[in-house]
Each structure stands twice: as C-alpha cells, then as structure tokens.
Coordinates of C-alpha atoms in Angstrom, one line a residue:
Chain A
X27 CA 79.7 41.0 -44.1
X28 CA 81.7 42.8 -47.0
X29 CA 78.9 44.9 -47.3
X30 CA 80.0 46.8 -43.9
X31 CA 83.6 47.0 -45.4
X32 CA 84.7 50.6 -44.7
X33 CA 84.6 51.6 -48.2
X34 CA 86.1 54.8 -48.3
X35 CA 89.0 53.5 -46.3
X36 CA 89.2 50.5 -48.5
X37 CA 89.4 53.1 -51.4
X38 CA 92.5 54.7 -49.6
X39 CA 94.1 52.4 -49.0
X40 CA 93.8 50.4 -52.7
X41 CA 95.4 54.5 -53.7
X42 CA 98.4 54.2 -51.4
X43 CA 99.2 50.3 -52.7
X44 CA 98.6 51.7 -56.2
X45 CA 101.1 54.6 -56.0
X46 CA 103.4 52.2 -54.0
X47 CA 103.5 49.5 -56.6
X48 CA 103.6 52.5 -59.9
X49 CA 106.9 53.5 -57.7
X50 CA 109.9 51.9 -58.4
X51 CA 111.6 52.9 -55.1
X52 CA 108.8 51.5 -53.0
X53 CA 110.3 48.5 -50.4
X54 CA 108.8 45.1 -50.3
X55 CA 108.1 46.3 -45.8
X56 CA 106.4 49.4 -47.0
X57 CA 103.6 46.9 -49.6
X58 CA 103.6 44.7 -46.4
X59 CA 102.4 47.6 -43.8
X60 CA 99.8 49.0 -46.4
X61 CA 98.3 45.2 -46.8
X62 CA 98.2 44.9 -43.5
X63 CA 96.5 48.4 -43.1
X64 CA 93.3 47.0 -45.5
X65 CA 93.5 43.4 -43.7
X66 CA 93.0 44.5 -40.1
X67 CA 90.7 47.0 -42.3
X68 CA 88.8 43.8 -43.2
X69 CA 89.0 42.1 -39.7
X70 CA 88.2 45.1 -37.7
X71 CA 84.8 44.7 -39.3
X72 CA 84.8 40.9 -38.8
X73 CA 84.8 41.7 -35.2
X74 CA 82.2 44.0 -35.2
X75 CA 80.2 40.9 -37.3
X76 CA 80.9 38.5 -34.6
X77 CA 80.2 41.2 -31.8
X78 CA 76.7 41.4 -33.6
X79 CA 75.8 37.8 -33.8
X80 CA 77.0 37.1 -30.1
X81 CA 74.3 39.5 -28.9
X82 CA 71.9 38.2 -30.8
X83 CA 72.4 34.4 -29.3
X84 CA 72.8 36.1 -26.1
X85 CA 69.5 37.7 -26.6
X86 CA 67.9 34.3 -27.7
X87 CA 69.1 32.8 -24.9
X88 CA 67.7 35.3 -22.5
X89 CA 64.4 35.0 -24.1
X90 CA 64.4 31.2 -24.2
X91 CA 65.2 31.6 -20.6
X92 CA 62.4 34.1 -19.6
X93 CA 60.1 31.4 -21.6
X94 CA 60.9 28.5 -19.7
X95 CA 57.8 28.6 -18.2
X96 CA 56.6 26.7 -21.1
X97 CA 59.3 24.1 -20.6
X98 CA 58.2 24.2 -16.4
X99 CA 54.0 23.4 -17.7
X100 CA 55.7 20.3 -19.8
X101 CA 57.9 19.3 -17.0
X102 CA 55.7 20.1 -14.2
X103 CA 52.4 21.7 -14.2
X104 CA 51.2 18.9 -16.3
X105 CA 52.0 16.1 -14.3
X106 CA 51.2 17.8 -11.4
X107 CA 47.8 18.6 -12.4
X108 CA 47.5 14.5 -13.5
X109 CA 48.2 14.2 -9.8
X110 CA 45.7 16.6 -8.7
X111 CA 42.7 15.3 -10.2
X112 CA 43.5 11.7 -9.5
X113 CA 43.5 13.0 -5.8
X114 CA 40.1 14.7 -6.4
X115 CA 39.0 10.8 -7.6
X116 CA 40.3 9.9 -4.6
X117 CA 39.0 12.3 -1.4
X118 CA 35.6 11.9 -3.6
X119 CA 35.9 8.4 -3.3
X120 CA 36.8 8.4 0.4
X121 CA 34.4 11.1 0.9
X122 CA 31.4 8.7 -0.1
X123 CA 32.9 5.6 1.0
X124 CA 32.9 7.5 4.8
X125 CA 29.2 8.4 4.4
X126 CA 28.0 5.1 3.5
X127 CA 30.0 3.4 6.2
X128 CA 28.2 5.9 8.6
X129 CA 24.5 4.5 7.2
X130 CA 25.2 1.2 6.5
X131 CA 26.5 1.3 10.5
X132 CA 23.3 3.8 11.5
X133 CA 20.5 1.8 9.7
X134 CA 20.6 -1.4 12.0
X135 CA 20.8 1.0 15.3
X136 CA 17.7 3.1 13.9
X137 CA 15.9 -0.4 13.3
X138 CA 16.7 -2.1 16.6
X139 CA 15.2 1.5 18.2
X140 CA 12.3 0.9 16.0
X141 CA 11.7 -2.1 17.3
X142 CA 12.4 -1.7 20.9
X143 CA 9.6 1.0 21.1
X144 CA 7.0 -0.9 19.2
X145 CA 7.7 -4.0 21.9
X146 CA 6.9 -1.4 24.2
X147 CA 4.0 0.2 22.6
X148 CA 2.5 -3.3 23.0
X149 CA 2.9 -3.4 26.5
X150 CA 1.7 0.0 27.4
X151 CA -1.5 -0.9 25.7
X152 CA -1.8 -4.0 27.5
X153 CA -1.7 -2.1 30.4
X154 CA -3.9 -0.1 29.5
X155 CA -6.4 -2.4 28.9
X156 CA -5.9 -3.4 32.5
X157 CA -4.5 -7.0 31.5
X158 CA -1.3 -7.1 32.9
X159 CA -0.2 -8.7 36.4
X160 CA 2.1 -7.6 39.0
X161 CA 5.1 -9.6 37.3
X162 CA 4.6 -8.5 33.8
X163 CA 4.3 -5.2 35.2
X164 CA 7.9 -5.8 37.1
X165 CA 9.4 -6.9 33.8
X166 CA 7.7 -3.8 31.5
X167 CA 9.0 -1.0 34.5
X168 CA 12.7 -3.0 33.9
X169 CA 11.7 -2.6 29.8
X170 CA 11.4 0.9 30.2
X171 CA 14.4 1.5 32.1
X172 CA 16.7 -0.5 29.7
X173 CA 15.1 1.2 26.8
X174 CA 15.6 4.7 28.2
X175 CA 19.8 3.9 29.0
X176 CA 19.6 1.4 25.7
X177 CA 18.0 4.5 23.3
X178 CA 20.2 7.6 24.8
X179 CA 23.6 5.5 23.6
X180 CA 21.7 4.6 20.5
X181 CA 21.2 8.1 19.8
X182 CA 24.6 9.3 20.6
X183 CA 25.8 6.9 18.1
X184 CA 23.5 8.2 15.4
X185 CA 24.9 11.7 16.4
X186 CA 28.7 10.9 16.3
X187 CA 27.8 9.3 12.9
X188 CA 25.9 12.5 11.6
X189 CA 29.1 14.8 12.7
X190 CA 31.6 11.9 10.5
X191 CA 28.7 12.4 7.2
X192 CA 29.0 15.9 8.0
X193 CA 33.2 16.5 8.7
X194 CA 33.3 13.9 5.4
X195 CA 31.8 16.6 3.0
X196 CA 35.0 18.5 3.4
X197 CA 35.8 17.4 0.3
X198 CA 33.8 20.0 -1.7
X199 CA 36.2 23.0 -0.7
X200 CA 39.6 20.9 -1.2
X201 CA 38.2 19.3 -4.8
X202 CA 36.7 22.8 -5.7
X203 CA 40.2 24.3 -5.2
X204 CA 42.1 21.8 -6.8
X205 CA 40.1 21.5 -9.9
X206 CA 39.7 25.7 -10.1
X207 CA 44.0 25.7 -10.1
X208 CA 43.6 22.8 -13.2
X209 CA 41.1 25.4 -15.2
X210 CA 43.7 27.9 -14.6
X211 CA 47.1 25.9 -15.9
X212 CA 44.4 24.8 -18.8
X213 CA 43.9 28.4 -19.5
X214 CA 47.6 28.9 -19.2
X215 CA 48.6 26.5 -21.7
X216 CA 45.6 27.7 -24.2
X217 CA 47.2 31.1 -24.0
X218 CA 51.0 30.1 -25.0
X219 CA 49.3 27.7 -27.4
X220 CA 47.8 30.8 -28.9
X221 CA 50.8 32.6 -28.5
X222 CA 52.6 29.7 -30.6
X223 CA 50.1 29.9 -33.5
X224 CA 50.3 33.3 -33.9
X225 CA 54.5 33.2 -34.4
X226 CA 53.5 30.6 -36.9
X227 CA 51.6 33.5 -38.7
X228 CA 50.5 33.0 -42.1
X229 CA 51.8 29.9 -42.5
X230 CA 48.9 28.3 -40.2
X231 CA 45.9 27.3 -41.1
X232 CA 42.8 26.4 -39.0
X233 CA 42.8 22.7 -38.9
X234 CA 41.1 22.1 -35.8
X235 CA 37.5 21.0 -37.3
X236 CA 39.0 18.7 -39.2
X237 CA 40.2 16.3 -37.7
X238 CA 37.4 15.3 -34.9
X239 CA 36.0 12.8 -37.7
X240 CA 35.3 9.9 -35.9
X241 CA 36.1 6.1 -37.6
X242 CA 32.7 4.2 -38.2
X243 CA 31.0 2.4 -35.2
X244 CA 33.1 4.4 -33.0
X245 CA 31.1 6.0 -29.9
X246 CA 32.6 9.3 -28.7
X247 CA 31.6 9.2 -24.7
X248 CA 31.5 12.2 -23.3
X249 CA 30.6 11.6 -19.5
X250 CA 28.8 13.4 -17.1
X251 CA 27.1 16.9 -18.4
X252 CA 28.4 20.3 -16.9
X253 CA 26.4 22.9 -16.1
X254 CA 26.3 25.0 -19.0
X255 CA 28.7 23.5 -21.6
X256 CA 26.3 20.9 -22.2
X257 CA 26.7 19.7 -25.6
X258 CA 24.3 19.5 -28.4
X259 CA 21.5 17.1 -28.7
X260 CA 21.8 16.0 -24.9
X261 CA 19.0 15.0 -22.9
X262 CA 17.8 17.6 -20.0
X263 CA 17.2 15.1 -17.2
X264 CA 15.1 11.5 -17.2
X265 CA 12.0 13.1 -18.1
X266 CA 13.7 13.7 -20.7
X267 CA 15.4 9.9 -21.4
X268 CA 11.8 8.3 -20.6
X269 CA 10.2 10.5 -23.1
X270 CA 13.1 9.1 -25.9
X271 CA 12.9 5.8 -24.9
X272 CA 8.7 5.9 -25.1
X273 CA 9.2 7.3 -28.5
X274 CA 11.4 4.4 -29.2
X275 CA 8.4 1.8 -27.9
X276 CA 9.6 1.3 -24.3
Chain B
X30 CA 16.7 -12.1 -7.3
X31 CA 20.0 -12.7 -7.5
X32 CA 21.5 -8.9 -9.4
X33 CA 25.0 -8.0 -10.9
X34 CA 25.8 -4.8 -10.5
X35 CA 29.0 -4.0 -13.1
X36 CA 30.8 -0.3 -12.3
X37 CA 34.2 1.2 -12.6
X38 CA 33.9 3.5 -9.8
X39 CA 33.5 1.3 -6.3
X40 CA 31.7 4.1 -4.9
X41 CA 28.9 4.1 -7.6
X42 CA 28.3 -0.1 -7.1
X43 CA 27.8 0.9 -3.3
X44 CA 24.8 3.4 -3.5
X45 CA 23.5 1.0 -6.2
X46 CA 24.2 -2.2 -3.9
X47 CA 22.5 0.1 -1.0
X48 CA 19.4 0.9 -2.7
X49 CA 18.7 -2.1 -3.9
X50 CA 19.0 -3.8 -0.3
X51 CA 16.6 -1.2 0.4
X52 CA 14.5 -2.2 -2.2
X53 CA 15.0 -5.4 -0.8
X54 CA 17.2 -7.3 -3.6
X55 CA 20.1 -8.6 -1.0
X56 CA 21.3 -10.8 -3.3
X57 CA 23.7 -8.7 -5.3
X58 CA 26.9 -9.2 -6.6
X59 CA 29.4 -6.7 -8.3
X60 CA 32.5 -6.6 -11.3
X61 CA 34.7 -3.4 -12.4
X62 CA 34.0 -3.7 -16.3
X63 CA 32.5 -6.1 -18.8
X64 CA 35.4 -8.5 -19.0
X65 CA 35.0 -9.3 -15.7
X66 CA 31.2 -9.0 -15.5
X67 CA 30.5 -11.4 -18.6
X68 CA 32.1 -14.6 -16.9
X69 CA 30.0 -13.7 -13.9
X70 CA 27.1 -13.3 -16.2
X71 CA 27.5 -17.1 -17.9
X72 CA 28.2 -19.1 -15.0
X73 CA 26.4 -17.6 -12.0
X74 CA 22.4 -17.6 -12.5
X75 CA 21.7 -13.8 -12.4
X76 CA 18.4 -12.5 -13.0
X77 CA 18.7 -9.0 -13.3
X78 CA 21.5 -6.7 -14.7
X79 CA 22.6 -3.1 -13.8
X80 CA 25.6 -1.7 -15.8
X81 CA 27.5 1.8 -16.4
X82 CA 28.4 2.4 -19.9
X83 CA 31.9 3.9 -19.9
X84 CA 34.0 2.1 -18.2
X85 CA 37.9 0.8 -19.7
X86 CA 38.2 -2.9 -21.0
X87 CA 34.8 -4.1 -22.2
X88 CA 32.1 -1.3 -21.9
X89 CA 28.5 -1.7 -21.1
X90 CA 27.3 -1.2 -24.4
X91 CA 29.7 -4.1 -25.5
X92 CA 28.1 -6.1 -22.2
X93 CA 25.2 -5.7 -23.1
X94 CA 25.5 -6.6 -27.0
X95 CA 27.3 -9.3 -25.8
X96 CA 24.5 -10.5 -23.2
X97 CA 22.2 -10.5 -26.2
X98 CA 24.2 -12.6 -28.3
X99 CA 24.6 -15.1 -25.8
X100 CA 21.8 -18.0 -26.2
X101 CA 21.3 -18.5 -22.4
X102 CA 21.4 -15.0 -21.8
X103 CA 19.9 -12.9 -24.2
X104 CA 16.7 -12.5 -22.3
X105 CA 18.3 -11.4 -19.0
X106 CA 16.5 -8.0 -18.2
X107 CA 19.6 -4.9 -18.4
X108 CA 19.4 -1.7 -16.7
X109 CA 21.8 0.6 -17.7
X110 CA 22.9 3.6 -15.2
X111 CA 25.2 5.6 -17.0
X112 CA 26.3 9.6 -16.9
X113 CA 25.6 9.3 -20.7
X114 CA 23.1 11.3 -22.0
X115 CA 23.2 12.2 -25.4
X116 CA 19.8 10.9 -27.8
X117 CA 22.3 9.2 -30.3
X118 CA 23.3 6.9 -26.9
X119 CA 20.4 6.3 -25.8
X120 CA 19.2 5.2 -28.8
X121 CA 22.1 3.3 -29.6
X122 CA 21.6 1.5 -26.4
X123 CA 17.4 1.2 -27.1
X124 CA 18.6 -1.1 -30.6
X125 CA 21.2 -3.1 -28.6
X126 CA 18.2 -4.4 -26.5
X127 CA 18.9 -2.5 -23.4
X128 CA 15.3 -2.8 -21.0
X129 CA 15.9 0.4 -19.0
X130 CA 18.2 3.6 -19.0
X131 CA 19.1 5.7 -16.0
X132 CA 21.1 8.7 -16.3
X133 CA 23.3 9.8 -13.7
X134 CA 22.9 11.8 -11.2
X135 CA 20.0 9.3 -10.4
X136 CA 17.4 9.1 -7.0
X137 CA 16.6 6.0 -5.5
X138 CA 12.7 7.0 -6.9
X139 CA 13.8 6.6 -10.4
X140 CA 15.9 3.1 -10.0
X141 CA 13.0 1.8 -8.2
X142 CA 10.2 3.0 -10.7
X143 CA 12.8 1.7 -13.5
X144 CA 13.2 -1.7 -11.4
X145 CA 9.5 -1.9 -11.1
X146 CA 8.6 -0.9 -14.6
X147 CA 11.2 -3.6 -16.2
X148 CA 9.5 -6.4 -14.2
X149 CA 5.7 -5.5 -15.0
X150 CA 6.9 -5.7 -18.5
X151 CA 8.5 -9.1 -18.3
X152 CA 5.2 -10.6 -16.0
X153 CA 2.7 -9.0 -18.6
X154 CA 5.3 -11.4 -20.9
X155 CA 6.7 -8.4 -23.1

C-alpha cells in the first residue's frame, strides 16, 4: 500500500513542514494543517486500496456465482441422476414382469386350444372311417360348434395379450432417454473435473493409475459388457466360455 | 428335481423359473443372495443349483465355495448364470468347483444344453 503513496506530493509536503518547523514564527495551527495535508495524503490512497480489494471480492463473488452450476450437479444433478437410473431398474423390471405375466397367462390358453383340436381331430377321423353313430355324431356337430365360439375368445385373449407384450416394450425409448441425459451430466462433471485440474496446474500430478490396486483375493466385478467398451481379456460370447471351460477339463 | 434358483434381480429368477418349467423342472424354489440361499440350501433337499455371481450380501462365488465346503453339500451340481465374463472369472469360478457357467444375455438352448450336459456328467459318475 505505501508503495502507491503519492510521492512527489509526499516530498512537498515533508518541504513545507521542513521550512515551517526551521521558522521560528510558524504557529502550532499552521504544523497541524500541513500534517493533515500528508495524512489525508496517506488515506486518500487507503481508499483507493480498499476501492481496489472491494472489486476484486466483488468480482470473485460474481464468478463463484456464474460457477454455481458446479454447486447445482452436487446438490442436484447428482441425486437426480441416482433417481433416474433406479427408475430405469424399475420400468425394466416392470417392463418384463408385464411380459411374463402375459405368457405365463397365454401358455395355458394356447394348450387347452391344443388340446381341444386334437380331441377333435380324433373324431373327425372316426368319422371318417365311417364308425360313428347318429348320437356321437350329435355330440361331435355340438364339439365343433363350442370349439369354434370356445377358440375365437381364446384367440382374442392371446391378441389382447400380444398388444400388453407389445405396449410393455415402451420402456426402450423412456430408459434410452433417461440413461442418454446421465452420459451427458457424466460428461458435464468430467469437463469441470478437467477444468479443476487444470487450475491446479503444475502442482498436479497424474495419480489416477495408481491407485486401482486391488487388496489380495479381492474380485473386481464388472457386470454386464457394453458394446464396444468391453474390457480386456473378456470372453466374446459362450462359445467363447465353453471353449475356456473345456480347456480347463469341463 | 427339486432346483434353487438364487438372483438379485426378481425379474432374472422369473425367465430362469420359466424355462426351467418348460424344461419341465416345476419344482423350483428362489432366494435374493447367498445369505439367504445357503439356509435354503442346508435344510431343504435340493438337487440342483443355479446362481448369479454379483449380487450384495453373500455372492455366488462365496455360495458356491461355501456349498463345497459343506459335507452334505459339496456334491450338489452348481450352474452359475452370471453377466460376468472375464477369463480370470471364469476361471476363478472353474477352481471353486462350479459344474457349469452361463453368461448373460443367455437363450433357453444354452441353459438346457448346460442342464443337460451337467447331468450326463453326473450319470456317467464324473
């Protein structure tokens, strides 16, 4: 701060007090204005000092502010995406849950119509072969009849329950959007991560191979294999498993 | 054939439990993880077992060391199903004494060829 001292004023006014104090006939009022001449000299640029700093925490503040966007993907993003994929667990889980409802509820129909026509089947042949009477004949024309009324409600069941398996794949489009707007807040964070290490400057050091050391015995599971960001040393398919294990004596 | 099926995701025990009924095992029952599985396991005369790998509390891998070390289990045949499919795994599940190994996504084809092939073993008294 005394660097920005005006020094040439400084220097006038340290000449004035001088001659004032070498003469004799100089009042005590007159030594008071002159000090108070270098001490509003000395506050003057105090104030401009202060001025100064009070900018520059304004302008911090301001720049915090425009960056709290960061403190939003802490706050909210983040959970929020938590949310978003347990719901993609979930419509998943419905999803299949509605599909095997619709078979488990389908396979009995498809096997009573199964069984239905090969009663009739039987019939029809024996009368074909000419071995059936006037009353069996009665009962296979009443057969026929329920079957046809029996297999067309059948049917529409099956139908309603193909429409349910299809309307249930819905899923795709609603997961696919949800976990596309996770990639993108993942991205987000990766690039003010980035951002972070880079104001760190020289003073950071690559220290991201190091620590994936895993503790003996421990397993790293990875899960189910993307498309394309498969990792190393993964099997292709169960070809590919079968061929290991046979190798192995299975 | 009475089967336990042990899978954290309900939805993955259901197309198991569906194409085994298909198969024609009906007797099948289920458990989340291998803490609840094992107890199953010890006091309820299962024959055959089919287990994920990752799932939390005790994993399959455990399950199935566990099974081994058990005196009235260790022979129990163990399929494992499991999304799992690095070579160090499968290998690490091959020394634990696991009889068959499924990755995910599966077809029915391959559970029943595995099914198959585990029981031709354990007739021809391997």
């Amino acid at each position: 701060m005394e660097k920005n001292l005006d020094k040439a004023a400084l220097l006038a006014y340290t000449r004035i007090l001088l001659a004032q104090l070498e003469n004799d006939s100089t009042t005590d009022l007159e030594l008071g204005d002159t000090l108070d001449d270098i001490m509003a000299l000395r506050d003057s640029t105090l104030f401009l000092e202060l001025g100064k700093m009070t900018r520059e925490i304004h302008e911090s503040i301001m720049n915090f502010r425009l960056d709290s966007r960061i403190t939003d993907l802490a706050h909210t993003d983040i959970p929020d995406a938590k949310d978003r994929l347990e719901y993609v667990i979930t419509m998943t889980e419905n999803a299949a849950n509605t599909v095997m409802t619709v078979v488990e509820r389908g396979t009995p129909v498809a096997e009573k119509l199964i069984e239905q026509s090969k009663q009739l089947t039987q019939q029809w042949q024996k009368f074909r072969r000419r071995e059936m009477g006037p009353d069996e004949l009665r009962t296979m024309g009443q057969d026929v009849e329920n079957f046809f009324a029996e297999s067309s409600t059948m049917m529409t069941e099956l139908l309603s329950g193909f429409t349910e398996v299809l309307m249930a794949q819905d899923f795709q489009d609603l997961t696919g959007q949800i976990i596309r707007r996770v990639i993108n807040l993942v991205n987000e964070i990766e690039g003010n991560l980035v951002q972070l290490i880079r104001i760190q400057g020289e003073n950071y050091v690559r220290e991201d191979k190091k620590d994936k050391s895993v503790a003996a015995g421990e397993t790293i599971l990875e899960g189910p294999q993307v498309p394309g960001r498969e990792s190393t040393d993964v099997m292709r398919g169960q070809d590919d498993v079968d061929d290991l294990l046979a190798s192995l004596g299975f | 054939m009475k089967i336990l099926i042990v899978d954290d995701f309900s939805t993955m025990r259901r197309i198991i439990k569906n194409l085994l009924r298909d198969l024609g095992f009906n007797n099948t029952s289920e458990a989340d993880d291998g803490n609840t599985g094992l107890p199953m396991l010890q006091s309820g005369n299962f024959d055959f077992l089919v287990t994920d790998w990752n799932m939390p509390g005790m994993t399959g891998l455990d399950l199935l060391k566990a099974v081994r070390a058990d005196a009235r289990l260790k022979n129990l045949p163990v399929l494992m199903v499991t999304a799992e499919a690095k070579k160090e795994q499968i290998v690490m599940a091959a020394q634990a004494g696991v009889n068959g190994y499924i990755v995910k996504p599966f077809t029915a084809q391959t559970l029943k060829e595995k099914i198959d092939k585990i029981f031709e073993r354990i007739e021809a008294g391997g």
